Short mmCIF file of C-alpha atoms in Angstrom, two decimals:
data_model
loop_
_atom_site.label_atom_id
_atom_site.label_comp_id
_atom_site.label_asym_id
_atom_site.label_seq_id
_atom_site.Cartn_x
_atom_site.Cartn_y
_atom_site.Cartn_z
CA SER A 1 101.55 96.05 85.52
CA GLY A 2 101.36 93.06 82.20
CA SER A 3 98.13 91.26 82.91
CA MET A 4 96.32 93.70 82.28
CA LEU A 5 97.96 93.56 78.14
CA PHE A 6 97.16 90.32 77.96
CA ASN A 7 93.26 89.07 76.83
CA ILE A 8 92.90 85.21 80.04
CA ASN A 9 89.75 85.11 77.88
CA SER A 10 91.98 84.54 74.26
CA ARG A 11 94.92 83.99 75.79
CA GLU A 12 97.26 86.74 74.03
CA LEU A 13 97.98 89.73 74.22
CA ASP A 14 95.23 92.55 74.17
CA ASP A 15 95.59 94.52 70.84
CA ASP A 16 93.04 96.80 72.18
CA ARG A 17 94.88 97.86 75.46
CA LEU A 18 97.58 97.56 73.62
CA ALA A 19 96.38 100.91 71.32
CA ALA A 20 94.92 102.13 74.68
CA LEU A 21 97.93 102.75 75.80
CA ASP A 22 100.10 103.43 73.33
CA ILE A 23 102.65 100.28 73.59
CA PRO A 24 103.73 98.26 70.77
CA ARG A 25 103.39 95.00 70.82
CA SER A 26 107.04 94.07 69.56
CA MET A 27 107.72 95.82 72.78
CA LEU A 28 106.79 92.72 74.78
CA PRO A 29 107.51 89.29 75.01
CA GLU A 30 106.12 85.93 73.17
CA VAL A 31 103.58 84.56 75.42
CA ARG A 32 103.79 81.19 76.25
CA ALA A 33 102.18 78.85 78.95
CA SER A 34 104.33 78.93 82.11
CA SER A 35 104.42 75.29 82.61
CA GLU A 36 106.37 74.70 78.30
CA ILE A 37 110.13 75.19 78.52
CA TYR A 38 111.27 77.50 76.23
CA GLY A 39 115.14 76.16 75.82
CA HIS A 40 118.73 75.00 77.32
CA THR A 41 120.65 76.60 79.16
CA LYS A 42 124.56 76.51 77.00
CA THR A 43 127.26 74.33 77.33
CA THR A 44 130.06 77.25 77.74
CA VAL A 45 128.37 77.75 81.19
CA PHE A 46 127.33 74.81 82.70
CA ALA A 47 128.07 70.91 81.75
CA SER A 48 125.27 69.89 80.62
CA LYS A 49 122.26 71.77 78.83
CA LEU A 50 119.56 72.60 81.29
CA PRO A 51 115.87 73.16 80.44
CA LEU A 52 114.68 76.89 81.32
CA ALA A 53 110.83 76.48 81.78
CA GLY A 54 108.76 79.11 83.19
CA ILE A 55 107.02 78.82 86.09
CA ALA A 56 103.52 79.68 87.67
CA GLY A 57 103.23 83.24 90.53
CA ASP A 58 103.76 81.95 93.90
CA GLN A 59 99.94 83.03 94.79
CA GLN A 60 98.89 80.76 92.19
CA ALA A 61 101.40 78.22 92.71
CA ALA A 62 100.85 77.55 96.27
CA LEU A 63 96.46 77.28 95.25
CA PHE A 64 97.78 74.18 93.86
CA GLY A 65 100.16 73.53 96.45
CA GLN A 66 97.09 73.06 99.35
CA MET A 67 95.61 70.65 96.88
CA CYS A 68 92.56 73.06 96.27
CA THR A 69 92.53 70.74 92.39
CA SER A 70 88.52 71.54 91.96
CA SER A 71 86.41 73.98 91.17
CA GLY A 72 85.12 76.12 94.29
CA MET A 73 88.24 75.17 96.44
CA VAL A 74 89.95 78.44 98.64
CA LYS A 75 93.11 78.79 100.14
CA ASN A 76 94.36 82.17 101.92
CA THR A 77 98.08 83.43 102.76
CA TYR A 78 98.07 84.68 106.11
CA ALA A 79 102.07 86.79 104.99
CA THR A 80 103.10 90.16 104.13
CA GLY A 81 99.47 91.09 103.04
CA CYS A 82 96.51 88.09 102.65
CA PHE A 83 96.17 86.90 99.46
CA LEU A 84 92.55 85.20 99.45
CA MET A 85 91.99 82.71 96.62
CA MET A 86 89.66 80.37 94.38
CA ASN A 87 89.91 77.85 92.44
CA THR A 88 86.90 78.27 89.31
CA GLY A 89 87.39 75.54 87.28
CA ASP A 90 87.77 75.85 83.75
CA LYS A 91 86.53 79.07 83.20
CA PRO A 92 87.39 82.50 84.73
CA ILE A 93 84.58 84.69 86.19
CA GLU A 94 84.37 88.24 85.63
CA SER A 95 83.71 90.21 88.96
CA ARG A 96 80.90 92.27 90.24
CA ASN A 97 82.42 92.70 93.47
CA ASN A 98 85.64 94.48 93.08
CA LEU A 99 87.85 91.91 92.88
CA VAL A 100 91.01 92.89 91.54
CA PRO A 101 95.10 93.79 92.57
CA THR A 102 96.37 96.47 94.53
CA PHE A 103 99.33 97.56 96.27
CA ALA A 104 98.21 100.23 99.00
CA GLY A 105 95.10 101.26 101.18
CA LEU A 106 92.23 99.36 101.75
CA GLY A 107 92.24 96.97 98.89
CA ALA A 108 88.97 94.51 97.91
CA PRO A 109 87.17 94.26 98.33
CA HIS A 110 85.61 98.17 99.63
CA TRP A 111 89.08 99.87 97.35
CA ASN A 112 90.44 103.48 99.15
CA ALA A 113 93.60 104.14 98.38
CA ARG A 114 93.77 106.82 101.39
CA ALA A 115 92.16 104.50 104.34
CA ARG A 116 94.34 103.88 107.93
CA GLY A 117 93.86 101.87 110.76
CA SER A 118 91.37 103.27 113.61
CA LEU A 119 91.35 102.14 117.24
CA PHE A 120 88.64 103.08 118.74
CA GLY A 121 87.40 102.59 122.79
CA VAL A 122 91.15 103.02 123.83
CA THR A 123 91.49 103.67 128.15
CA ARG A 124 94.10 103.43 130.62
CA GLY A 125 93.03 99.39 131.05
CA THR A 126 94.28 98.92 126.92
CA SER A 127 96.72 96.13 127.16
CA ASP A 128 99.45 95.46 124.39
CA ALA A 129 96.96 92.05 124.05
CA HIS A 130 93.87 93.89 123.71
CA LEU A 131 95.34 96.42 120.35
CA ALA A 132 97.03 92.12 119.07
CA ARG A 133 93.90 90.99 119.77
CA ALA A 134 92.71 93.63 117.55
CA ALA A 135 94.85 93.15 114.66
CA LEU A 136 93.91 89.55 114.53
CA ASP A 137 89.92 89.97 114.06
CA SER A 138 91.58 92.53 111.32
CA ILE A 139 92.93 89.77 109.74
CA ALA A 140 90.22 87.91 109.64
CA TYR A 141 86.97 90.67 108.47
CA GLN A 142 89.39 91.24 105.67
CA SER A 143 89.16 88.10 105.30
CA LEU A 144 85.81 87.18 105.24
CA ASP A 145 84.67 90.07 102.98
CA VAL A 146 86.80 89.35 100.05
CA LEU A 147 85.72 85.62 100.64
CA ALA A 148 82.78 87.46 100.34
CA ALA A 149 82.88 88.83 96.74
CA MET A 150 84.45 85.65 95.84
CA GLU A 151 80.31 83.71 96.80
CA ALA A 152 78.74 86.82 95.50
CA ASP A 153 81.26 86.16 92.11
CA SER A 154 81.13 82.10 91.67
CA GLY A 155 77.90 81.97 93.18
CA ILE A 156 79.90 78.83 95.02
CA SER A 157 79.95 78.23 98.55
CA ILE A 158 83.26 77.12 100.58
CA GLY A 159 82.73 74.76 102.49
CA GLU A 160 86.44 74.36 103.73
CA LEU A 161 89.73 77.40 103.97
CA ARG A 162 93.03 76.10 103.36
CA VAL A 163 95.61 77.94 104.81
CA ASP A 164 99.26 78.94 105.12
CA GLY A 165 101.90 81.61 105.40
CA GLY A 166 103.19 82.51 108.87
CA ALA A 167 99.95 84.45 111.36
CA SER A 168 98.08 80.45 110.09
CA ALA A 169 100.79 79.69 113.12
CA ASN A 170 98.51 81.85 115.24
CA ASN A 171 95.87 79.47 116.59
CA LEU A 172 93.73 81.94 117.85
CA LEU A 173 93.64 83.34 114.40
CA MET A 174 92.38 80.39 112.67
CA GLN A 175 89.88 79.22 115.02
CA PHE A 176 88.59 82.65 115.60
CA GLN A 177 88.39 82.90 110.99
CA ALA A 178 87.01 79.21 110.93
CA ASP A 179 84.07 80.55 113.37
CA LEU A 180 83.29 83.82 111.92
CA LEU A 181 83.58 81.25 108.31
CA GLY A 182 81.76 79.14 109.90
CA VAL A 183 83.98 76.33 107.57
CA ASP A 184 86.66 74.47 109.06
#
């Protein structure tokens, strides 16, 4: 991932990481701010010159879309996956509690790529509703685990959780999540 090659403290490509991975710096694009204008379209394609500018990643943008503008404010997107993000203020916080991105298995803070879902206690009386409730509960519990790791890293206890994404329309899930976290 390109983010592994970028040092967030110096805000430049990391020469040590590039060397360790044998990646020539010349292969990578120039690092630019995400909000600046990089150039303009040609008038041979468009009627007038249009500015070309950068954009933030969807989850980072959602953090600010949820108006999490102060240190310690948190949002969770309940969609294809759960994407929990915290505004940590003007200083990056290095995790000591296993917060890094994942794409498979059980992610932060457990990091078990071989983890698989399990159902216990299923009887002939178990219904579709029981299975659906178990799935919703697991979303809330896993979000609790990640939030606990964020609070431990940042030293900040959250006062509320802002939410978005398709599953946030489920009132049962949202109430259970609020009850589990003890916040609105």
